[in-house]
Amino acid sequence: MPAISASAPGKVILFGEHAVVYGRPAIAIPLSQVQAKAIVYASPRSQPGQIEIDAPDIELKAGLDDLPPGHPFALLIQKIQSRLGVERLPALRLQIHSSIPIASGLGSGAAISVAMIRALAGFMGRELPVQEVSELAYEIEKIYHGTPSGIDNTVIAYAQPIFFVRSQPFQTLHLALPLTLVVADSGLRSSTAAVVGEVRQRWQADPAPYEQIFDAIGEIALQARAEVETGRAAELGRLMSANHRRLQALGVSCPELDRLVEAALQNGAAGAKLCGAGRGGNMVALTTSENAPHLVTALRQAGAKNAFVSILRPAAGPIQG
Ligand code: PMV
């Protein structure tokens, strides 16, 4: 039997992280420059149910039965089996590769889940509807994140720019113009569950100021939606920077991210912000295609461990949700 493979993109939250956990709107886009890929090979000489996992990028090489109880991969495989209605999968080897840096705001956990779900379903001759792929990945997001909004699994499973409100059908965003983004990595790894948990604790202790910040971020995301759809890049950039200031007020930025955001603004970006949970990971800046190479160099000089250009082009497509 030939190997079956599936891949999934990373993601960038352009507006609304953290506030989206509290029901405010957010905007996220897929990031195809980085990908997770899962490849399933049959192991005809092994016993049914014997599953070998080889994921060098996260330094995991183990049999499924050797994983600690509650490991996200073990849980995901259990859920896939039950969704496919099989008691156990045939013997197989599952290889996972990912160019998405882990714990850095680009959706590595959700992308690995989505790639695994699609590859294992494909191996069993099945193709699950996108919504089910997203829902299965959401179950695993709960292990990684604690209280995920669902934005990561949604944008990655559908691989489209989305306007997202928790527990509501999402909407596909239609871009008026291409967006040239530069994504830069602070090099610091940060746990989404820890940062989201800290925000929750502070919100519980004193809700009013946090509710105000969440409202302000939600308002920015709403305005940004109109700008994405009409294509006013300068205004969109201004809103990204305004969003970053609210994330600073929320206490989820850090000096390294602030330095990169500042460097972006001083080197021709229309706007810039951290993306994802913060306290490390990546930031994103909006610029022109002419300025993008210069901005990549400037961000590396300002301390980015990696920086690359991502151009998001308008694509006609149906509204889904
Ligand atoms: O850091 P990431 O890529 O896991 O993004 C988290 C986004 C948050 O809004 C902080 C959490 C969530 O579940 O939406």
Coordinates of C-alpha atoms and ligand atoms in Angstrom, one line a residue:
M1 CA 0.0 0.0 0.0
P2 CA 1.4 3.4 -0.9
A3 CA 2.2 5.9 1.8
I4 CA -0.6 8.5 2.5
S5 CA 0.4 12.0 3.4
A6 CA -1.4 15.2 4.3
S7 CA -0.2 18.6 5.3
A8 CA -1.5 21.7 7.0
P9 CA -0.3 25.3 7.1
G10 CA 0.7 27.4 10.1
K11 CA -1.4 30.5 11.0
V12 CA -1.1 34.1 12.0
I13 CA -3.6 35.9 14.2
L14 CA -3.8 39.4 12.6
F15 CA -6.2 40.8 15.2
G16 CA -7.8 39.8 18.4
E17 CA -5.8 37.1 20.2
H18 CA -6.6 36.7 23.9
A19 CA -9.8 38.8 23.6
V20 CA -11.1 36.0 21.3
V21 CA -11.0 33.6 24.3
Y22 CA -13.6 36.0 25.9
G23 CA -16.0 36.1 23.0
R24 CA -14.6 39.1 21.1
P25 CA -14.0 38.8 17.3
A26 CA -10.6 38.0 15.8
I27 CA -9.0 37.7 12.4
A28 CA -6.6 34.9 11.4
I29 CA -4.9 33.9 8.2
P30 CA -3.3 30.7 7.1
L31 CA 0.5 30.8 6.7
S32 CA 1.6 28.5 3.9
Q33 CA 5.3 29.2 4.2
V34 CA 5.4 26.9 7.2
Q35 CA 3.7 23.5 7.2
A36 CA 3.1 20.4 9.2
K37 CA 3.1 17.1 7.3
A38 CA 2.0 13.6 8.4
I39 CA 2.9 10.5 6.3
V40 CA 1.4 7.1 7.1
Y41 CA 3.1 3.9 6.0
A42 CA 1.6 0.5 6.3
S43 CA 3.6 -2.0 8.5
P44 CA 2.4 -5.3 7.1
R45 CA 4.7 -7.4 9.2
S46 CA 3.5 -5.9 12.5
Q47 CA 0.5 -6.8 14.7
P48 CA -2.7 -4.8 14.1
G49 CA -2.9 -1.8 16.3
Q50 CA 0.9 -1.5 16.5
I51 CA 1.6 2.2 15.7
E52 CA 5.1 3.7 15.5
I53 CA 5.4 7.4 15.6
D54 CA 8.5 9.3 14.3
A55 CA 8.4 13.1 14.8
P56 CA 12.0 14.3 14.6
D57 CA 11.1 18.0 14.8
I58 CA 9.7 17.5 18.2
E59 CA 12.2 14.8 19.1
L60 CA 9.6 12.0 19.5
K61 CA 10.2 8.5 18.3
A62 CA 8.1 6.0 20.2
G63 CA 5.4 3.3 19.9
L64 CA 1.9 4.5 20.5
D65 CA 1.7 2.2 23.5
D66 CA 4.8 3.7 25.0
L67 CA 3.5 7.3 25.1
P68 CA 2.5 8.6 28.6
P69 CA -1.2 8.5 29.3
G70 CA -2.9 11.7 28.1
H71 CA -0.3 12.4 25.5
P72 CA -2.0 14.6 22.8
F73 CA -1.0 12.1 20.0
A74 CA -2.4 9.1 21.9
L75 CA -5.6 11.0 22.5
L76 CA -5.9 12.2 18.9
I77 CA -5.4 8.7 17.5
Q78 CA -8.0 7.4 19.9
K79 CA -10.5 10.0 18.8
I80 CA -9.7 9.4 15.1
Q81 CA -10.3 5.7 15.6
S82 CA -13.6 6.3 17.3
R83 CA -14.6 8.9 14.6
L84 CA -13.8 6.4 11.9
G85 CA -15.7 3.7 13.7
V86 CA -12.6 1.3 13.9
E87 CA -11.6 -0.5 17.1
R88 CA -8.0 -0.2 16.2
L89 CA -6.0 1.0 13.2
P90 CA -4.0 -1.5 11.2
A91 CA -0.3 -1.6 12.0
L92 CA 1.3 1.6 10.7
R93 CA 4.2 4.0 10.9
L94 CA 3.4 7.7 11.3
Q95 CA 6.0 10.2 10.3
I96 CA 5.5 13.8 11.3
H97 CA 7.5 16.7 10.0
S98 CA 6.9 20.3 10.8
S99 CA 8.6 23.5 9.8
I100 CA 6.4 25.5 12.2
P101 CA 8.3 26.4 15.2
I102 CA 6.7 25.0 18.4
A103 CA 5.3 27.3 21.1
S104 CA 5.8 30.4 19.1
G105 CA 2.3 31.6 18.1
L106 CA 2.2 30.1 14.6
G107 CA -0.2 27.2 15.3
S108 CA 2.2 24.3 15.3
G109 CA 0.0 22.1 17.6
A110 CA -3.2 22.6 15.5
A111 CA -1.4 22.1 12.2
I112 CA 0.2 18.8 13.4
S113 CA -3.3 17.6 14.6
V114 CA -4.9 18.5 11.3
A115 CA -2.2 16.8 9.2
M116 CA -2.4 13.7 11.4
I117 CA -6.2 13.5 11.2
R118 CA -6.2 13.8 7.4
A119 CA -3.4 11.4 6.8
L120 CA -4.8 8.7 9.1
A121 CA -8.3 9.1 7.7
G122 CA -6.9 8.9 4.2
F123 CA -4.9 5.8 5.1
M124 CA -8.3 4.2 6.0
G125 CA -9.7 5.3 2.7
R126 CA -11.8 8.1 4.2
E127 CA -12.0 11.9 3.8
L128 CA -13.6 13.7 6.7
P129 CA -15.5 16.9 6.2
V130 CA -13.4 20.0 7.0
Q131 CA -15.7 20.8 10.0
E132 CA -15.0 17.4 11.5
V133 CA -11.3 17.8 11.0
S134 CA -11.5 21.1 12.8
E135 CA -13.6 19.8 15.6
L136 CA -11.3 16.8 16.2
A137 CA -8.2 19.1 16.2
Y138 CA -10.1 21.4 18.7
E139 CA -10.3 18.5 21.2
I140 CA -6.5 18.3 21.1
E141 CA -6.1 22.1 21.4
K142 CA -7.8 21.7 24.8
I143 CA -4.8 19.6 26.0
Y144 CA -2.3 22.1 24.6
H145 CA -4.1 25.3 25.6
G146 CA -6.6 24.6 28.4
T147 CA -9.3 27.0 27.2
P148 CA -8.8 27.4 23.5
S149 CA -11.1 29.7 21.5
G150 CA -11.0 27.4 18.5
I151 CA -9.5 30.0 16.2
D152 CA -6.3 28.0 15.5
N153 CA -7.9 24.7 14.5
T154 CA -10.5 26.6 12.4
V155 CA -8.1 28.7 10.3
I156 CA -5.7 25.8 9.9
A157 CA -8.3 23.2 8.9
Y158 CA -10.1 25.6 6.5
A159 CA -6.9 27.2 5.3
Q160 CA -8.6 30.5 4.5
P161 CA -8.5 34.0 6.1
I162 CA -11.3 34.0 8.7
F163 CA -13.3 36.4 10.9
F164 CA -13.9 34.4 14.0
V165 CA -16.1 34.7 17.1
R166 CA -16.0 31.9 19.6
S167 CA -18.8 29.3 19.4
Q168 CA -20.2 31.0 16.3
P169 CA -19.9 29.9 12.6
F170 CA -16.9 31.7 11.2
Q171 CA -16.8 33.8 8.1
T172 CA -14.3 33.7 5.3
L173 CA -12.7 37.1 4.7
H174 CA -12.4 38.3 1.2
L175 CA -9.3 40.5 0.7
A176 CA -9.6 43.5 -1.6
L177 CA -5.8 43.7 -2.2
P178 CA -2.8 41.4 -1.5
L179 CA -1.3 41.8 2.0
T180 CA 2.4 41.7 2.3
L181 CA 3.4 40.6 5.8
V182 CA 6.7 40.0 7.4
V183 CA 6.7 37.4 10.2
A184 CA 9.6 37.5 12.6
D185 CA 10.5 35.1 15.5
S186 CA 11.8 36.5 18.8
G187 CA 13.4 33.1 19.4
L188 CA 11.7 32.8 22.8
R189 CA 9.4 29.9 23.3
S190 CA 6.3 30.5 25.3
S191 CA 3.5 28.3 26.6
T192 CA 0.1 29.4 25.3
A193 CA -1.6 27.6 28.2
A194 CA 0.5 29.5 30.7
V195 CA 0.0 32.9 29.2
V196 CA -3.8 32.4 28.7
G197 CA -4.0 31.0 32.2
E198 CA -2.2 34.1 33.6
V199 CA -4.6 36.5 31.8
R200 CA -7.5 34.5 33.2
Q201 CA -6.2 34.8 36.7
R202 CA -5.8 38.6 36.5
W203 CA -9.2 38.9 34.8
Q204 CA -10.8 36.9 37.6
A205 CA -9.1 39.0 40.3
D206 CA -10.2 42.3 38.7
P207 CA -12.5 41.9 35.6
A208 CA -13.3 45.5 34.8
P209 CA -10.0 46.8 33.3
Y210 CA -9.6 43.5 31.4
E211 CA -13.1 43.6 30.0
Q212 CA -12.3 47.1 28.7
I213 CA -9.1 45.9 27.0
F214 CA -11.0 43.0 25.5
D215 CA -13.7 45.4 24.2
A216 CA -11.1 47.7 22.7
I217 CA -9.4 44.7 20.9
G218 CA -12.8 43.4 19.7
E219 CA -13.6 46.9 18.3
I220 CA -10.2 47.0 16.5
A221 CA -10.8 43.5 15.0
L222 CA -14.2 44.7 13.7
Q223 CA -12.7 47.8 12.1
A224 CA -9.9 45.7 10.7
R225 CA -12.4 43.5 9.0
A226 CA -13.8 46.4 7.0
E227 CA -10.2 47.5 6.1
V228 CA -9.2 44.0 4.9
E229 CA -12.3 43.9 2.7
T230 CA -11.8 47.4 1.3
G231 CA -8.0 47.2 1.1
R232 CA -6.8 50.2 3.0
A233 CA -3.4 49.0 4.0
A234 CA -2.3 52.1 5.9
E235 CA -5.4 52.0 8.1
L236 CA -5.0 48.3 8.6
G237 CA -1.4 48.8 9.8
R238 CA -2.5 51.5 12.2
L239 CA -5.0 49.1 13.7
M240 CA -2.3 46.4 14.0
S241 CA -0.2 48.7 16.1
A242 CA -3.2 49.8 18.1
N243 CA -3.9 46.1 18.8
H244 CA -0.3 45.6 19.9
R245 CA -0.6 48.4 22.5
R246 CA -3.7 46.7 23.9
L247 CA -1.8 43.4 24.1
Q248 CA 1.0 45.3 26.0
A249 CA -1.6 46.6 28.4
L250 CA -2.8 43.0 28.9
G251 CA 0.7 42.1 29.9
V252 CA 1.4 39.5 27.2
S253 CA 4.2 41.2 25.3
C254 CA 7.8 41.2 26.3
P255 CA 10.9 43.4 25.6
E256 CA 12.1 41.2 22.7
L257 CA 8.7 41.4 20.9
D258 CA 8.4 45.1 21.7
R259 CA 11.8 45.7 20.2
L260 CA 10.9 43.9 17.0
V261 CA 7.6 45.8 16.7
E262 CA 9.4 49.1 17.2
A263 CA 12.1 48.1 14.6
A264 CA 9.4 47.2 12.1
L265 CA 7.7 50.6 12.5
Q266 CA 11.0 52.4 12.1
N267 CA 11.7 50.5 8.9
G268 CA 8.7 51.2 6.9
A269 CA 6.0 48.9 8.2
A270 CA 2.5 50.3 8.2
G271 CA 1.9 48.5 11.5
A272 CA 3.1 45.7 13.6
K273 CA 2.1 43.5 16.5
L274 CA 2.9 40.3 18.4
C275 CA 0.9 37.3 17.2
G276 CA -0.5 34.4 19.2
A277 CA -0.3 34.1 22.9
G278 CA 2.8 36.4 23.3
R279 CA 5.6 36.5 25.9
G280 CA 7.8 35.2 23.0
G281 CA 7.1 33.6 19.7
N282 CA 6.5 35.7 16.6
M283 CA 5.4 39.1 15.6
V284 CA 3.9 40.2 12.3
A285 CA 4.3 43.5 10.4
L286 CA 2.4 44.8 7.4
T287 CA 4.4 46.4 4.7
T288 CA 4.7 46.9 0.9
S289 CA 6.2 44.2 -1.4
E290 CA 9.0 46.7 -2.2
N291 CA 9.9 47.3 1.4
A292 CA 9.6 43.6 2.5
P293 CA 13.2 42.5 1.9
H294 CA 14.5 45.5 3.7
L295 CA 12.2 44.8 6.6
V296 CA 13.3 41.2 6.9
T297 CA 17.0 42.4 7.2
A298 CA 16.1 45.1 9.7
L299 CA 14.2 42.6 11.9
R300 CA 17.1 40.2 11.8
Q301 CA 19.4 43.0 12.8
A302 CA 17.0 43.9 15.7
G303 CA 17.4 40.4 17.1
A304 CA 14.9 38.2 15.2
K305 CA 16.0 34.6 15.0
N306 CA 14.1 34.2 11.8
A307 CA 12.1 36.5 9.5
F308 CA 10.2 35.8 6.3
V309 CA 7.8 37.4 3.9
S310 CA 4.3 36.1 3.5
I311 CA 2.0 37.5 0.8
L312 CA -1.7 36.8 1.2
R313 CA -3.5 37.2 -2.1
P314 CA -7.2 37.8 -2.6
A315 CA -9.0 34.5 -3.5
A316 CA -12.6 34.2 -4.4
G317 CA -14.4 31.6 -2.4
P318 CA -17.7 30.8 -0.8
I319 CA -18.5 32.0 2.7
Q320 CA -18.4 29.0 5.0
G321 CA -19.1 28.5 8.6
Ligands
PMV1 O1 -0.1 31.1 20.6 P1 -1.1 30.4 19.8 O2 -0.7 30.2 18.4 O3 -1.4 29.1 20.4 O4 -2.4 31.3 19.7 C1 -3.2 31.5 20.9 C2 -4.3 32.4 20.6 C3 -5.0 32.9 21.9 O5 -6.0 33.8 21.6 C4 -4.1 33.5 22.9 C5 -5.7 31.6 22.6 C6 -6.9 31.1 21.9 O6 -7.3 30.0 22.2 O7 -7.5 31.8 21.1

